[in-house]
Every structure is written in structure tokens, then in C-alpha cells.
């Protein structure tokens, strides 16, 4: 048994796959295997993988017809032999000392998985930048060098990035959890994350960025195309997992607000030519919710929910939301004008 299995789904990544594999094969911990699943690439990705595998026996290459990243990762899970498991995207990089540190901490604390931060790299500008989503500051403030369980986290479960490449897993734990990636969806990470999290008893957070996420126009989750409609099914599957693990009563209010937020956010991000299709799917889904759902919503999400149901078209809904935001901003400015001068000064100083 090797110490670490690295899973990399590959689709049309000929420009990046060699660089990504280099940072894995040059890890200071070299007792590893790399399982690459080519997901029906139409470029030279498969040829590149086979050539690298011919030079390094640690690289194992599998091929499947195009089914998406979720299916590719599930396929790879059938072949892993490592004590620990790491998922990586084919266009990203990880620090070359990462696995040494991950393995040492995981064995020392007998972890189900550990969590760490990531840095973004903008392909178009060459800039590196951080985001709150991958910094997970609230988790850092809570964890501070301690082992914790799902039960310990409480509402903080919603502050962990769902991405698998920000985690280092115990392979036996993952396989016994039965967690699988959602196939046929660009948001396939979510189902795997929640299933694993609900089973986790020993987690650990490292306040350090090891992963470099490449952001470019070819990314499936940044494309803004019709696949964004998948988010409706994904969110409903997440709610079903909360029911499965008897967590729905504990988190119902947060979860129902998250549903409205997650779905409407993708509506505003999808390209204009697909908004009508998204709107119809969103309206059909919201129409199935009852009074118990609506009663859990805060002011903004209740407005969004009702606006979806009462509007006639995607354009109408969009305008309703813009009008709502404008009214809120005007009310904020009006209230600010009513403040005493010394409070206006404090507020202005704080904003700066």
C-alpha cells in the first residue's frame, strides 16, 4: 500500500496537465500513486498522460467516454490503493511539500480528513489573490490546532469550502462513508462533501494555503452556460442528505435560506441567453415548496422567493430584484442622513 493516492480527472487539459503532474511527481513525499482518468478529451491530453505514465510507473491512466468530472472521480475511487487520498484538478498546482505535511498531521492525529486554504491564480492577468471562500477564516478561528468533529462545528459547517482539493482524506474513511460525486453535474463536489462531512469525527484545519487554483474562461463552473441549472438538483440533493443524517431539524432555517441564495445567485451569474430556461426551472422548483419552507426565510430571501413566483418572466424577476436593491440602498442613505453629525463622522471613518 502506498501512502497517498492522487486522483486527477482530465478533460481537454493539454495546456496544463504536465505542470500539474510535475508538482505531484516532485513531492517531497514520493510514496504515492497518481490515478488520472481521461474523460473523453478531444485534445492531446490522453497522449500526454500515456507518455508521462511510460516514464513514471506511479502514474496510472484510465479512459472513459465523456461523462463529466464527477463520473471520472467515481471511476478513480475504484482503483485507489493509498492509505490517504487527495483529489486535484488537472489545471491546478499544489505545493511540493504539501503531502509530507498532510501525511504527518493525518497520521499523528488519526484524522478522517484535514482542511487547508487555497490561493487563486488569474490566468488572464497572472495575478494571485485570496478569497474568503478559500481562506475559511471562521473555521480557522474555531479550530486553532485542535481536532474536531462534525458535531463540534455547528453552523460553521456552512463556512467550509466544498471543494475536494482543499482536503486530504483517509481513504478507508471515504470508502466506508459511501460518498460519491454527483454524476452529470458541474457542481458534483457538493454531494461528496456533505456525505463525507456528516460522517467525520476527526478533522483538522491548517491555516496555510497549499493549493493554487487556476481561474480561466474554460472552467466549467465559470462558464455561465445552461449547465448552471444543475444547481437546483444539487441543492435539493443536499437537503435530502440533511434528512438522511437526521440534521434537517437542526439546520432547517439556515438550509432553506441557503437554498434560495444558492439558486438565485446562479440565476444572476448565468449568461443572458439561458436566463429564461433557468427562470422556468427555478419557478417550477420554488412552486413545490410549502408554508414551512417560506416561514424559515429571512426578509431578503423571502422577497426573492416570492418574486420568483409572482414574476412573469426572467426579465421581470430581474427588474424586481434591481428595484428591491435600489429601495434598500435609498433607505440606507436616508437613514444615514438622519444620523447626528458625530455618528456620520464615525461611520464615514469606519467605512474608509
Short mmCIF file of C-alpha atoms in Angstrom, two decimals:
data_model
loop_
_atom_site.label_atom_id
_atom_site.label_comp_id
_atom_site.label_asym_id
_atom_site.label_seq_id
_atom_site.Cartn_x
_atom_site.Cartn_y
_atom_site.Cartn_z
CA UNK A 1 0.00 0.00 0.00
CA UNK A 2 1.33 3.42 -0.98
CA UNK A 3 0.93 6.34 1.38
CA UNK A 4 -1.07 8.66 -0.91
CA UNK A 5 -3.36 8.18 -3.88
CA UNK A 6 -3.84 11.28 -6.01
CA UNK A 7 -6.94 11.40 -8.23
CA UNK A 8 -6.97 13.72 -11.25
CA UNK A 9 -9.92 13.87 -13.67
CA UNK A 10 -8.70 15.15 -17.02
CA UNK A 11 -10.69 16.77 -19.83
CA UNK A 12 -9.02 18.83 -22.57
CA UNK A 13 -6.18 19.89 -20.28
CA UNK A 14 -3.27 19.62 -22.69
CA UNK A 15 -2.00 23.11 -21.77
CA UNK A 16 -1.81 22.41 -18.04
CA UNK A 17 -1.61 18.70 -17.26
CA UNK A 18 2.19 18.38 -17.41
CA UNK A 19 2.65 21.25 -14.97
CA UNK A 20 0.04 19.81 -12.63
CA UNK A 21 1.57 16.34 -12.70
CA UNK A 22 5.07 17.76 -12.16
CA UNK A 23 4.07 19.27 -8.81
CA UNK A 24 2.68 15.87 -7.76
CA UNK A 25 5.52 13.68 -9.01
CA UNK A 26 8.09 16.04 -7.43
CA UNK A 27 6.51 15.95 -3.98
CA UNK A 28 8.96 15.51 -1.12
CA UNK A 29 6.77 12.54 -0.16
CA UNK A 30 7.24 10.27 -3.16
CA UNK A 31 5.45 7.12 -1.95
CA UNK A 32 2.35 7.79 -3.98
CA UNK A 33 0.27 6.82 -6.99
CA UNK A 34 -1.44 9.17 -9.42
CA UNK A 35 -4.70 7.96 -10.91
CA UNK A 36 -5.61 10.01 -13.97
CA UNK A 37 -8.98 9.46 -15.60
CA UNK A 38 -9.24 10.93 -19.07
CA UNK A 39 -12.87 11.96 -19.53
CA UNK A 40 -13.07 11.65 -23.30
CA UNK A 41 -10.67 14.50 -24.05
CA UNK A 42 -10.75 15.85 -27.60
CA UNK A 43 -7.23 17.29 -27.47
CA UNK A 44 -3.89 15.59 -26.80
CA UNK A 45 -4.44 15.13 -23.04
CA UNK A 46 -4.62 11.33 -23.23
CA UNK A 47 -1.44 11.10 -25.29
CA UNK A 48 0.38 13.34 -22.80
CA UNK A 49 -0.83 11.21 -19.88
CA UNK A 50 0.28 7.98 -21.54
CA UNK A 51 3.68 9.44 -22.31
CA UNK A 52 4.19 10.55 -18.69
CA UNK A 53 3.00 7.16 -17.45
CA UNK A 54 5.58 5.45 -19.64
CA UNK A 55 8.29 7.39 -17.79
CA UNK A 56 6.91 7.10 -14.26
CA UNK A 57 5.28 3.90 -13.04
CA UNK A 58 3.46 5.82 -10.28
CA UNK A 59 1.12 7.28 -12.91
CA UNK A 60 -1.88 5.14 -13.88
CA UNK A 61 -4.07 6.23 -16.77
CA UNK A 62 -7.69 5.26 -17.33
CA UNK A 63 -10.01 6.42 -20.10
CA UNK A 64 -13.77 6.82 -20.26
CA UNK A 65 -16.26 8.34 -22.65
CA UNK A 66 -17.10 11.91 -21.70
CA UNK A 67 -19.31 11.78 -18.60
CA UNK A 68 -18.04 14.73 -16.55
CA UNK A 69 -15.69 15.23 -13.62
CA UNK A 70 -17.99 13.55 -11.11
CA UNK A 71 -18.06 10.28 -13.03
CA UNK A 72 -14.29 10.46 -13.57
CA UNK A 73 -13.64 10.82 -9.84
CA UNK A 74 -16.04 7.99 -9.01
CA UNK A 75 -14.26 5.83 -11.58
CA UNK A 76 -10.90 6.62 -9.97
CA UNK A 77 -12.17 5.70 -6.50
CA UNK A 78 -12.47 2.09 -7.67
CA UNK A 79 -8.73 1.98 -8.31
CA UNK A 80 -7.16 3.77 -5.33
CA UNK A 81 -4.80 1.77 -3.11
CA UNK A 82 -3.27 4.53 -0.99
CA UNK A 83 -3.58 4.96 2.75
CA UNK A 84 -4.64 8.57 2.14
CA UNK A 85 -6.49 10.19 -0.73
CA UNK A 86 -6.12 13.51 -2.48
CA UNK A 87 -8.20 14.99 -5.31
CA UNK A 88 -6.71 17.51 -7.69
CA UNK A 89 -7.90 19.33 -10.81
CA UNK A 90 -5.87 18.92 -13.99
CA UNK A 91 -5.14 22.64 -14.43
CA UNK A 92 -4.06 23.47 -10.86
CA UNK A 93 -0.96 23.16 -8.68
CA UNK A 94 -0.15 22.13 -5.12
CA UNK A 95 2.96 22.97 -3.09
CA UNK A 96 5.60 20.24 -3.38
CA UNK A 97 5.98 19.78 0.40
CA UNK A 98 2.22 19.52 0.94
CA UNK A 99 1.86 15.74 1.14
CA UNK A 100 4.70 15.38 3.63
CA UNK A 101 2.97 17.82 5.97
CA UNK A 102 -0.51 16.40 5.31
CA UNK A 103 0.59 12.82 5.93
CA UNK A 104 2.45 13.70 9.14
CA UNK A 105 -0.53 15.55 10.60
CA UNK A 106 -3.06 12.97 9.47
CA UNK A 107 -1.18 10.03 11.00
CA UNK A 108 -0.32 11.95 14.16
CA UNK A 109 -3.97 12.85 14.86
CA UNK A 110 -5.60 9.81 13.21
CA UNK A 111 -7.70 12.12 11.03
CA UNK A 112 -10.65 11.37 8.81
CA UNK A 113 -9.56 14.37 6.79
CA UNK A 114 -7.78 17.67 7.14
CA UNK A 115 -8.71 21.01 5.61
CA UNK A 116 -6.44 23.75 4.26
CA UNK A 117 -6.62 27.01 2.33
CA UNK A 118 -6.18 27.77 -1.38
CA UNK A 119 -4.93 30.71 -3.42
CA UNK A 120 -6.45 31.80 -6.74
CA UNK A 121 -4.41 32.44 -9.87
CA UNK A 122 -5.98 34.56 -12.63
CA UNK A 123 -4.84 33.09 -15.93
CA UNK A 124 -5.67 36.25 -17.89
CA UNK A 125 -3.73 38.70 -15.69
CA UNK A 126 -1.15 36.50 -13.98
CA UNK A 127 -2.28 37.79 -10.57
CA UNK A 128 -2.56 35.75 -7.37
CA UNK A 129 -5.35 36.64 -4.98
CA UNK A 130 -7.21 35.31 -1.95
CA UNK A 131 -10.95 34.98 -1.38
CA UNK A 132 -12.92 34.44 1.86
CA UNK A 133 -14.38 31.21 0.47
CA UNK A 134 -10.99 29.50 0.30
CA UNK A 135 -9.50 31.25 3.36
CA UNK A 136 -12.26 29.93 5.64
CA UNK A 137 -11.38 32.38 8.42
CA UNK A 138 -14.27 31.38 10.67
CA UNK A 139 -13.06 27.78 10.64
CA UNK A 140 -9.55 28.95 11.44
CA UNK A 141 -10.75 30.97 14.41
CA UNK A 142 -12.73 28.00 15.69
CA UNK A 143 -10.17 25.23 15.09
CA UNK A 144 -6.82 26.71 16.19
CA UNK A 145 -4.80 23.50 16.23
CA UNK A 146 -7.46 21.15 17.61
CA UNK A 147 -9.13 18.03 16.29
CA UNK A 148 -12.88 18.48 15.87
CA UNK A 149 -15.90 16.53 14.67
CA UNK A 150 -18.97 17.35 12.60
CA UNK A 151 -20.96 17.73 15.82
CA UNK A 152 -18.45 20.29 17.14
CA UNK A 153 -18.85 22.58 14.12
CA UNK A 154 -22.47 23.62 14.47
CA UNK A 155 -23.37 26.36 11.94
CA UNK A 156 -19.73 26.51 10.83
CA UNK A 157 -20.40 23.58 8.51
CA UNK A 158 -21.59 26.20 6.02
CA UNK A 159 -18.24 28.03 6.15
CA UNK A 160 -16.11 25.18 4.81
CA UNK A 161 -15.25 25.16 1.12
CA UNK A 162 -16.90 22.14 -0.52
CA UNK A 163 -14.01 21.64 -2.95
CA UNK A 164 -12.25 18.25 -2.55
CA UNK A 165 -8.82 19.68 -3.35
CA UNK A 166 -8.87 21.66 -0.08
CA UNK A 167 -8.96 18.36 1.83
CA UNK A 168 -6.65 15.40 2.47
CA UNK A 169 -8.67 12.26 3.22
CA UNK A 170 -8.19 8.95 4.97
CA UNK A 171 -9.02 6.53 2.14
CA UNK A 172 -10.67 3.90 4.33
CA UNK A 173 -12.89 6.57 5.89
CA UNK A 174 -14.04 7.84 2.48
CA UNK A 175 -14.77 4.39 1.09
CA UNK A 176 -16.66 3.32 4.21
CA UNK A 177 -18.75 6.52 4.12
CA UNK A 178 -20.06 5.52 0.70
CA UNK A 179 -19.63 9.10 -0.54
CA UNK A 180 -19.84 9.57 -4.31
CA UNK A 181 -19.60 12.56 -6.59
CA UNK A 182 -22.83 13.58 -8.32
CA UNK A 183 -22.55 12.49 -11.94
CA UNK A 184 -23.82 14.63 -14.79
CA UNK A 185 -23.40 17.94 -12.93
CA UNK A 186 -20.70 20.60 -12.95
CA UNK A 187 -21.43 21.11 -9.24
CA UNK A 188 -20.60 17.49 -8.41
CA UNK A 189 -18.36 18.33 -5.41
CA UNK A 190 -21.26 19.27 -3.15
CA UNK A 191 -22.81 15.85 -2.67
CA UNK A 192 -19.45 14.25 -1.89
CA UNK A 193 -18.53 16.98 0.58
CA UNK A 194 -21.71 16.76 2.64
CA UNK A 195 -21.77 12.97 2.75
CA UNK A 196 -18.17 12.88 3.98
CA UNK A 197 -18.71 15.73 6.45
CA UNK A 198 -21.72 14.08 8.09
CA UNK A 199 -19.56 11.02 8.80
CA UNK A 200 -16.49 12.89 10.04
CA UNK A 201 -15.40 12.51 13.66
CA UNK A 202 -11.79 13.70 13.39
CA UNK A 203 -10.97 16.78 11.31
CA UNK A 204 -8.16 19.31 11.48
CA UNK A 205 -7.65 22.73 9.88
CA UNK A 206 -4.27 24.05 8.68
CA UNK A 207 -4.08 27.83 8.50
CA UNK A 208 -1.92 27.79 5.38
CA UNK A 209 -2.50 27.86 1.62
CA UNK A 210 -1.09 24.86 -0.24
CA UNK A 211 -3.23 24.80 -3.36
CA UNK A 212 -3.18 27.18 -6.34
CA UNK A 213 -6.48 27.25 -8.18
CA UNK A 214 -6.26 28.43 -11.77
CA UNK A 215 -9.18 30.62 -12.84
CA UNK A 216 -9.78 30.95 -16.55
CA UNK A 217 -12.62 31.18 -19.06
CA UNK A 218 -12.56 27.45 -19.87
CA UNK A 219 -13.57 26.47 -16.33
CA UNK A 220 -16.89 24.60 -16.27
CA UNK A 221 -18.08 26.32 -13.07
CA UNK A 222 -17.33 29.76 -14.52
CA UNK A 223 -18.87 29.22 -17.93
CA UNK A 224 -22.32 30.59 -17.07
CA UNK A 225 -23.97 28.19 -19.52
CA UNK A 226 -27.08 26.03 -19.36
CA UNK A 227 -25.37 23.58 -17.00
CA UNK A 228 -25.93 26.11 -14.22
CA UNK A 229 -29.48 24.79 -13.98
CA UNK A 230 -27.88 21.73 -12.32
CA UNK A 231 -27.66 23.78 -9.12
CA UNK A 232 -31.38 23.24 -8.44
CA UNK A 233 -31.00 19.46 -8.38
CA UNK A 234 -27.74 19.75 -6.42
CA UNK A 235 -29.30 21.87 -3.67
CA UNK A 236 -32.28 19.54 -3.36
CA UNK A 237 -29.90 16.58 -3.05
CA UNK A 238 -28.06 18.40 -0.27
CA UNK A 239 -31.33 18.86 1.62
CA UNK A 240 -32.05 15.14 1.19
CA UNK A 241 -28.67 14.36 2.79
CA UNK A 242 -29.56 16.55 5.78
CA UNK A 243 -32.74 14.49 6.10
CA UNK A 244 -30.83 11.21 5.68
CA UNK A 245 -28.45 12.09 8.52
CA UNK A 246 -31.20 13.48 10.80
CA UNK A 247 -29.81 17.02 10.62
CA UNK A 248 -32.72 18.79 8.91
CA UNK A 249 -34.43 19.98 12.11
CA UNK A 250 -31.15 21.33 13.47
CA UNK A 251 -30.28 23.32 10.34
CA UNK A 252 -33.64 23.83 8.61
CA UNK A 253 -33.72 27.64 8.80
CA UNK A 254 -30.16 28.13 7.58
CA UNK A 255 -30.50 25.48 4.90
CA UNK A 256 -33.73 26.83 3.42
CA UNK A 257 -32.25 30.33 3.26
CA UNK A 258 -29.15 28.87 1.63
CA UNK A 259 -31.31 27.15 -0.97
CA UNK A 260 -32.85 30.42 -2.12
CA UNK A 261 -29.48 32.17 -2.04
CA UNK A 262 -27.55 29.44 -3.88
CA UNK A 263 -30.12 29.09 -6.64
CA UNK A 264 -30.84 32.79 -7.25
CA UNK A 265 -27.11 33.57 -7.21
CA UNK A 266 -26.59 31.19 -10.13
CA UNK A 267 -29.54 32.81 -11.94
CA UNK A 268 -27.76 36.17 -11.83
CA UNK A 269 -24.48 34.56 -12.95
CA UNK A 270 -25.84 32.61 -15.91
CA UNK A 271 -25.47 34.17 -19.35
CA UNK A 272 -28.45 36.17 -20.61
CA UNK A 273 -29.35 33.69 -23.35
CA UNK A 274 -30.01 31.00 -20.74
CA UNK A 275 -31.88 33.08 -18.14
CA UNK A 276 -35.35 32.15 -19.41
CA UNK A 277 -34.63 28.41 -19.10
CA UNK A 278 -33.13 28.87 -15.65
CA UNK A 279 -36.03 31.04 -14.51
CA UNK A 280 -38.63 28.46 -15.57
CA UNK A 281 -36.78 25.66 -13.75
CA UNK A 282 -36.35 27.84 -10.66
CA UNK A 283 -40.02 28.85 -10.62
CA UNK A 284 -41.14 25.24 -11.04
CA UNK A 285 -38.96 24.15 -8.12
CA UNK A 286 -40.00 27.00 -5.79
CA UNK A 287 -43.67 26.30 -6.57
CA UNK A 288 -43.33 22.92 -4.85
CA UNK A 289 -42.31 24.42 -1.51
CA UNK A 290 -44.84 24.85 1.29
CA UNK A 291 -45.51 27.22 4.17
CA UNK A 292 -42.90 25.55 6.41
CA UNK A 293 -40.23 26.50 3.87
CA UNK A 294 -41.42 30.10 3.46
CA UNK A 295 -41.67 30.54 7.24
CA UNK A 296 -37.95 29.90 7.60
CA UNK A 297 -36.84 32.61 5.17
CA UNK A 298 -35.35 35.94 6.19
CA UNK A 299 -36.53 39.20 4.63
CA UNK A 300 -34.25 39.18 1.56
CA UNK A 301 -34.71 35.51 0.73
CA UNK A 302 -38.47 35.72 1.26
CA UNK A 303 -38.55 38.59 -1.21
CA UNK A 304 -36.52 36.59 -3.74
CA UNK A 305 -38.69 33.51 -3.28
CA UNK A 306 -41.95 35.46 -3.69
CA UNK A 307 -40.53 37.45 -6.60
CA UNK A 308 -39.76 34.24 -8.48
CA UNK A 309 -43.33 33.04 -8.02
CA UNK A 310 -45.05 36.36 -8.76
CA UNK A 311 -42.98 37.49 -11.73
CA UNK A 312 -43.99 36.64 -15.29
CA UNK A 313 -40.60 36.27 -16.98
CA UNK A 314 -36.89 36.13 -16.20
CA UNK A 315 -36.61 39.79 -17.21
CA UNK A 316 -39.47 40.73 -14.89
CA UNK A 317 -37.83 38.91 -11.99
CA UNK A 318 -34.50 40.58 -12.72
CA UNK A 319 -36.12 44.03 -12.68
CA UNK A 320 -37.96 43.29 -9.44
CA UNK A 321 -34.66 42.40 -7.77
CA UNK A 322 -32.93 45.53 -9.05
CA UNK A 323 -35.80 47.66 -7.78
CA UNK A 324 -35.63 45.96 -4.37
CA UNK A 325 -31.88 46.60 -4.11
CA UNK A 326 -32.35 50.22 -5.16
CA UNK A 327 -35.01 50.79 -2.49
CA UNK A 328 -32.78 49.24 0.17
CA UNK A 329 -29.86 51.44 -0.85
CA UNK A 330 -32.03 54.58 -0.82
CA UNK A 331 -33.34 53.67 2.64
CA UNK A 332 -29.79 53.17 3.87
CA UNK A 333 -28.70 56.57 2.56
CA UNK A 334 -31.80 58.23 4.02
CA UNK A 335 -31.14 56.75 7.45
CA UNK A 336 -27.52 57.83 7.24
CA UNK A 337 -28.59 61.45 6.62
CA UNK A 338 -30.66 61.33 9.82
CA UNK A 339 -27.67 60.41 11.94
CA UNK A 340 -26.16 63.04 14.25
CA UNK A 341 -23.04 64.64 12.81
CA UNK A 342 -20.65 62.86 15.20
CA UNK A 343 -22.11 59.45 14.18
CA UNK A 344 -21.85 60.33 10.48
CA UNK A 345 -18.17 61.08 11.04
CA UNK A 346 -17.62 57.76 12.81
CA UNK A 347 -19.46 55.84 10.12
CA UNK A 348 -17.52 57.56 7.33
CA UNK A 349 -14.23 56.86 9.12
CA UNK A 350 -15.18 53.20 9.66
CA UNK A 351 -16.15 52.69 6.01
CA UNK A 352 -12.81 54.07 4.88
#
